PDB file of C-alpha atoms in Angstrom:
ATOM      1  CA  UNK L  10     -11.427   3.496  17.446  1.00  0.00           C
ATOM      2  CA  UNK L  11      -9.426   2.403  14.319  1.00  0.00           C
ATOM      3  CA  UNK L  12     -11.087  -0.988  13.202  1.00  0.00           C
ATOM      4  CA  UNK L  13      -8.170  -3.394  11.957  1.00  0.00           C
ATOM      5  CA  UNK L  14     -10.756  -5.340  10.125  1.00  0.00           C
ATOM      6  CA  UNK L  15     -11.571  -2.216   7.897  1.00  0.00           C
ATOM      7  CA  UNK L  16      -7.930  -0.664   7.646  1.00  0.00           C
ATOM      8  CA  UNK L  17      -4.554  -1.785   7.069  1.00  0.00           C
ATOM      9  CA  UNK L  18      -3.320  -1.642  11.104  1.00  0.00           C
ATOM     10  CA  UNK L  19      -0.991  -4.451  10.697  1.00  0.00           C
ATOM     11  CA  UNK L  20       0.334  -3.696   7.247  1.00  0.00           C
ATOM     12  CA  UNK L  21       1.275  -0.004   8.134  1.00  0.00           C
ATOM     13  CA  UNK L  22       2.894  -1.586  11.187  1.00  0.00           C
ATOM     14  CA  UNK L  23       4.900  -3.845   9.155  1.00  0.00           C
ATOM     15  CA  UNK L  24       6.044  -0.998   6.645  1.00  0.00           C
ATOM     16  CA  UNK L  25       7.021   0.987   9.616  1.00  0.00           C
ATOM     17  CA  UNK L  26       8.831  -2.138  11.462  1.00  0.00           C
ATOM     18  CA  UNK L  27      10.951  -2.664   8.357  1.00  0.00           C
ATOM     19  CA  UNK L  28      11.541   1.311   7.411  1.00  0.00           C
ATOM     20  CA  UNK L  29       9.751   0.723   3.922  1.00  0.00           C
ATOM     21  CA  UNK L  30       9.666   4.163   2.495  1.00  0.00           C
ATOM     22  CA  UNK L  31       8.432   5.893  -0.743  1.00  0.00           C
ATOM     23  CA  UNK L  32       5.823   6.900  -2.663  1.00  0.00           C
ATOM     24  CA  UNK L  33       2.694   4.803  -1.492  1.00  0.00           C
ATOM     25  CA  UNK L  34       0.051   3.624  -3.893  1.00  0.00           C
ATOM     26  CA  UNK L  35      -3.255   2.721  -1.999  1.00  0.00           C
ATOM     27  CA  UNK L  36      -7.147   2.719  -2.120  1.00  0.00           C
ATOM     28  CA  UNK L  37      -8.733   5.879  -1.727  1.00  0.00           C
ATOM     29  CA  UNK L  38     -10.834   4.648   1.375  1.00  0.00           C
ATOM     30  CA  UNK L  39      -7.321   3.723   2.965  1.00  0.00           C
ATOM     31  CA  UNK L  40      -5.405   6.928   1.966  1.00  0.00           C
ATOM     32  CA  UNK L  41      -6.132   9.101   4.942  1.00  0.00           C
ATOM     33  CA  UNK L  42      -5.320   6.450   7.635  1.00  0.00           C
ATOM     34  CA  UNK L  43      -1.929   5.787   5.280  1.00  0.00           C
ATOM     35  CA  UNK L  44      -0.958   9.333   5.723  1.00  0.00           C
ATOM     36  CA  UNK L  45      -1.606   9.366   9.471  1.00  0.00           C
ATOM     37  CA  UNK L  46       0.432   6.204   9.551  1.00  0.00           C
ATOM     38  CA  UNK L  47       3.225   6.654   7.327  1.00  0.00           C
ATOM     39  CA  UNK L  48       3.939  10.235   6.896  1.00  0.00           C
ATOM     40  CA  UNK L  49       6.879  11.587   6.456  1.00  0.00           C
ATOM     41  CA  UNK L  50       8.137   8.224   5.212  1.00  0.00           C
ATOM     42  CA  UNK L  51       5.521   7.558   2.270  1.00  0.00           C
ATOM     43  CA  UNK L  52       3.357   9.757   0.258  1.00  0.00           C
ATOM     44  CA  UNK L  53       0.046   8.534  -0.972  1.00  0.00           C
ATOM     45  CA  UNK L  54      -0.876   8.656  -4.210  1.00  0.00           C
ATOM     46  CA  UNK L  55      -4.335  10.411  -3.863  1.00  0.00           C
ATOM     47  CA  UNK L  56      -6.317  11.041  -0.900  1.00  0.00           C
ATOM     48  CA  UNK L  57      -9.210  13.135   0.344  1.00  0.00           C
ATOM     49  CA  UNK L  58      -7.748  16.053  -0.400  1.00  0.00           C
ATOM     50  CA  UNK L  59      -8.182  15.048  -4.073  1.00  0.00           C
ATOM     51  CA  UNK L  60     -10.367  18.167  -5.210  1.00  0.00           C
ATOM     52  CA  UNK L  61      -7.565  20.937  -3.756  1.00  0.00           C
ATOM     53  CA  UNK L  62      -4.181  19.001  -4.511  1.00  0.00           C
ATOM     54  CA  UNK L  63      -4.372  16.661  -7.511  1.00  0.00           C
ATOM     55  CA  UNK L  64      -4.309  17.385 -11.155  1.00  0.00           C
ATOM     56  CA  UNK L  65      -7.908  16.732 -12.886  1.00  0.00           C
ATOM     57  CA  UNK L  66      -6.321  13.819 -15.075  1.00  0.00           C
ATOM     58  CA  UNK L  67      -5.047  11.789 -12.201  1.00  0.00           C
ATOM     59  CA  UNK L  68      -8.586  11.968 -10.605  1.00  0.00           C
ATOM     60  CA  UNK L  69     -10.223  10.875 -13.742  1.00  0.00           C
ATOM     61  CA  UNK L  70      -7.204   8.081 -14.294  1.00  0.00           C
ATOM     62  CA  UNK L  71      -7.784   6.931 -10.726  1.00  0.00           C
ATOM     63  CA  UNK L  72     -11.764   7.194 -10.408  1.00  0.00           C
ATOM     64  CA  UNK L  73     -12.094   5.168 -14.029  1.00  0.00           C
ATOM     65  CA  UNK L  74     -10.465   2.063 -12.427  1.00  0.00           C
ATOM     66  CA  UNK L  75     -12.881  -0.775 -11.750  1.00  0.00           C
ATOM     67  CA  UNK L  76     -11.984  -2.064  -8.360  1.00  0.00           C
ATOM     68  CA  UNK L  77     -12.860  -5.551  -9.118  1.00  0.00           C
ATOM     69  CA  UNK L  78     -11.171  -5.279 -12.708  1.00  0.00           C
ATOM     70  CA  UNK L  79      -7.760  -5.615 -14.307  1.00  0.00           C
ATOM     71  CA  UNK L  80      -7.318  -1.817 -14.585  1.00  0.00           C
ATOM     72  CA  UNK L  81      -4.905  -1.376 -11.842  1.00  0.00           C
ATOM     73  CA  UNK L  82      -1.948  -2.168 -13.899  1.00  0.00           C
ATOM     74  CA  UNK L  83      -2.678   0.844 -15.857  1.00  0.00           C
ATOM     75  CA  UNK L  84      -2.263   3.060 -12.784  1.00  0.00           C
ATOM     76  CA  UNK L  85       0.668   1.599 -11.653  1.00  0.00           C
ATOM     77  CA  UNK L  86       2.253   1.680 -15.147  1.00  0.00           C
ATOM     78  CA  UNK L  87       1.356   5.465 -15.424  1.00  0.00           C
ATOM     79  CA  UNK L  88       2.175   6.518 -12.066  1.00  0.00           C
ATOM     80  CA  UNK L  89       4.726   4.010 -10.775  1.00  0.00           C
ATOM     81  CA  UNK L  90       4.800   3.725  -7.106  1.00  0.00           C
ATOM     82  CA  UNK L  91       7.746   2.272  -4.613  1.00  0.00           C
ATOM     83  CA  UNK L  92       5.032   0.320  -2.315  1.00  0.00           C
ATOM     84  CA  UNK L  93       1.599  -0.990  -3.209  1.00  0.00           C
ATOM     85  CA  UNK L  94      -0.891  -1.507   0.293  1.00  0.00           C
ATOM     86  CA  UNK L  95      -3.996  -2.505  -1.145  1.00  0.00           C
ATOM     87  CA  UNK L  96      -7.035  -4.738  -0.201  1.00  0.00           C
ATOM     88  CA  UNK L  97      -6.971  -8.400  -1.291  1.00  0.00           C
ATOM     89  CA  UNK L  98      -8.382  -7.941  -4.467  1.00  0.00           C
ATOM     90  CA  UNK L  99      -7.945 -10.311  -7.178  1.00  0.00           C
ATOM     91  CA  UNK L 100      -5.821  -7.937  -9.593  1.00  0.00           C
ATOM     92  CA  UNK L 101      -3.578  -7.905  -6.696  1.00  0.00           C
ATOM     93  CA  UNK L 102      -3.835 -11.446  -5.878  1.00  0.00           C
ATOM     94  CA  UNK L 103      -3.003 -12.502  -9.108  1.00  0.00           C
ATOM     95  CA  UNK L 104       0.000 -10.211  -9.168  1.00  0.00           C
ATOM     96  CA  UNK L 105       1.695 -12.336  -6.444  1.00  0.00           C
ATOM     97  CA  UNK L 106       2.623 -15.004  -8.676  1.00  0.00           C
ATOM     98  CA  UNK L 107       3.440 -13.101 -11.697  1.00  0.00           C
ATOM     99  CA  UNK L 108       7.507 -13.377 -12.474  1.00  0.00           C
ATOM    100  CA  UNK L 109       7.618 -10.373 -15.039  1.00  0.00           C
ATOM    101  CA  UNK L 110       5.854  -7.908 -12.542  1.00  0.00           C
ATOM    102  CA  UNK L 111       8.009  -4.981 -11.772  1.00  0.00           C
ATOM    103  CA  UNK L 112       6.511  -5.705  -7.820  1.00  0.00           C
ATOM    104  CA  UNK L 113       7.601  -8.197  -5.585  1.00  0.00           C
ATOM    105  CA  UNK L 114       5.129  -9.304  -2.925  1.00  0.00           C
ATOM    106  CA  UNK L 115       6.266  -9.007   0.657  1.00  0.00           C
ATOM    107  CA  UNK L 116       3.502  -9.058   3.065  1.00  0.00           C
ATOM    108  CA  UNK L 117      -0.403 -10.073   3.171  1.00  0.00           C
ATOM    109  CA  UNK L 118      -2.848 -10.605   6.030  1.00  0.00           C
ATOM    110  CA  UNK L 119      -6.686 -11.243   6.116  1.00  0.00           C
ATOM    111  CA  UNK L 120      -7.041  -7.831   4.937  1.00  0.00           C
ATOM    112  CA  UNK L 121      -4.278  -6.102   2.808  1.00  0.00           C
ATOM    113  CA  UNK L 122      -1.437  -7.081   0.624  1.00  0.00           C
ATOM    114  CA  UNK L 123       1.806  -5.417   0.261  1.00  0.00           C
ATOM    115  CA  UNK L 124       4.421  -4.938  -2.673  1.00  0.00           C
ATOM    116  CA  UNK L 125       7.484  -3.004  -3.319  1.00  0.00           C
ATOM    117  CA  UNK L 126       8.963  -1.904  -6.606  1.00  0.00           C
ATOM    118  CA  UNK L 127      11.636  -4.382  -7.586  1.00  0.00           C
ATOM    119  CA  UNK L 128      13.890  -1.150  -8.659  1.00  0.00           C
ATOM    120  CA  UNK L 129      14.142   1.962  -6.556  1.00  0.00           C
ATOM    121  CA  UNK L 130      14.239   2.922  -2.900  1.00  0.00           C
ATOM    122  CA  UNK L 131      13.649  -0.238  -1.484  1.00  0.00           C
ATOM    123  CA  UNK L 132      16.790  -2.470  -2.719  1.00  0.00           C
ATOM    124  CA  UNK L 133      17.819  -3.147   0.939  1.00  0.00           C
ATOM    125  CA  UNK L 134      14.195  -4.420   1.933  1.00  0.00           C
ATOM    126  CA  UNK L 135      14.549  -7.019  -1.167  1.00  0.00           C
ATOM    127  CA  UNK L 136      18.112  -8.078  -0.056  1.00  0.00           C
ATOM    128  CA  UNK L 137      16.550  -8.531   3.669  1.00  0.00           C
ATOM    129  CA  UNK L 138      13.732 -10.276   2.028  1.00  0.00           C
ATOM    130  CA  UNK L 139      16.097 -12.598   0.602  1.00  0.00           C
ATOM    131  CA  UNK L 140      18.024 -13.520   3.560  1.00  0.00           C
ATOM    132  CA  UNK L 141      14.669 -13.735   5.479  1.00  0.00           C
ATOM    133  CA  UNK L 142      15.744 -10.649   7.519  1.00  0.00           C
ATOM    134  CA  UNK L 143      12.226  -8.956   7.467  1.00  0.00           C
ATOM    135  CA  UNK L 144      10.240  -8.411  10.972  1.00  0.00           C
ATOM    136  CA  UNK L 145       6.840  -9.411  11.511  1.00  0.00           C
ATOM    137  CA  UNK L 146       5.390  -7.414  14.619  1.00  0.00           C
ATOM    138  CA  UNK L 147       4.564  -9.583  17.327  1.00  0.00           C
ATOM    139  CA  UNK L 148       3.333  -6.681  19.695  1.00  0.00           C
ATOM    140  CA  UNK L 149      -0.251  -5.916  20.362  1.00  0.00           C
ATOM    141  CA  UNK L 150      -1.493  -3.128  18.026  1.00  0.00           C
ATOM    142  CA  UNK L 151      -3.410  -0.326  19.954  1.00  0.00           C
ATOM    143  CA  UNK L 152      -6.293   0.491  17.652  1.00  0.00           C
ATOM    144  CA  UNK L 153      -7.063   3.760  19.268  1.00  0.00           C
ATOM    145  CA  UNK L 154      -6.437   7.304  17.813  1.00  0.00           C
ATOM    146  CA  UNK L 155      -3.710   8.651  18.123  1.00  0.00           C
TER     147      UNK L 155
END
């Protein structure tokens, strides 16, 4: 059983439904789930293989961030993603209304927030959003593996 109150079940379904692809920045606790649901359309920033796959400098940068602080901006600038899928944290809630942000808010639910880069691989998604063309899945989510 995959708990939709703990993992971004609805958000990853939204990404899949709208064929949103690219490099995905998410929190460490969600990365394995994101790999399962989004591969090969998205590659995560960091995941449970971190000791064998990622350079020490990336690990140091990621694990030095205060989850409730504003350090997230440093990571997003240094490692610019195409997609941001994160929990409802204050930094990202504030990012929703920042006009000068390089990211566009496109989705949220009780657990998560999604942004996409204003420049890059998802330009067609931004156009769909302007035309109210994004699809919000209405089918019941099956929370069982696989």
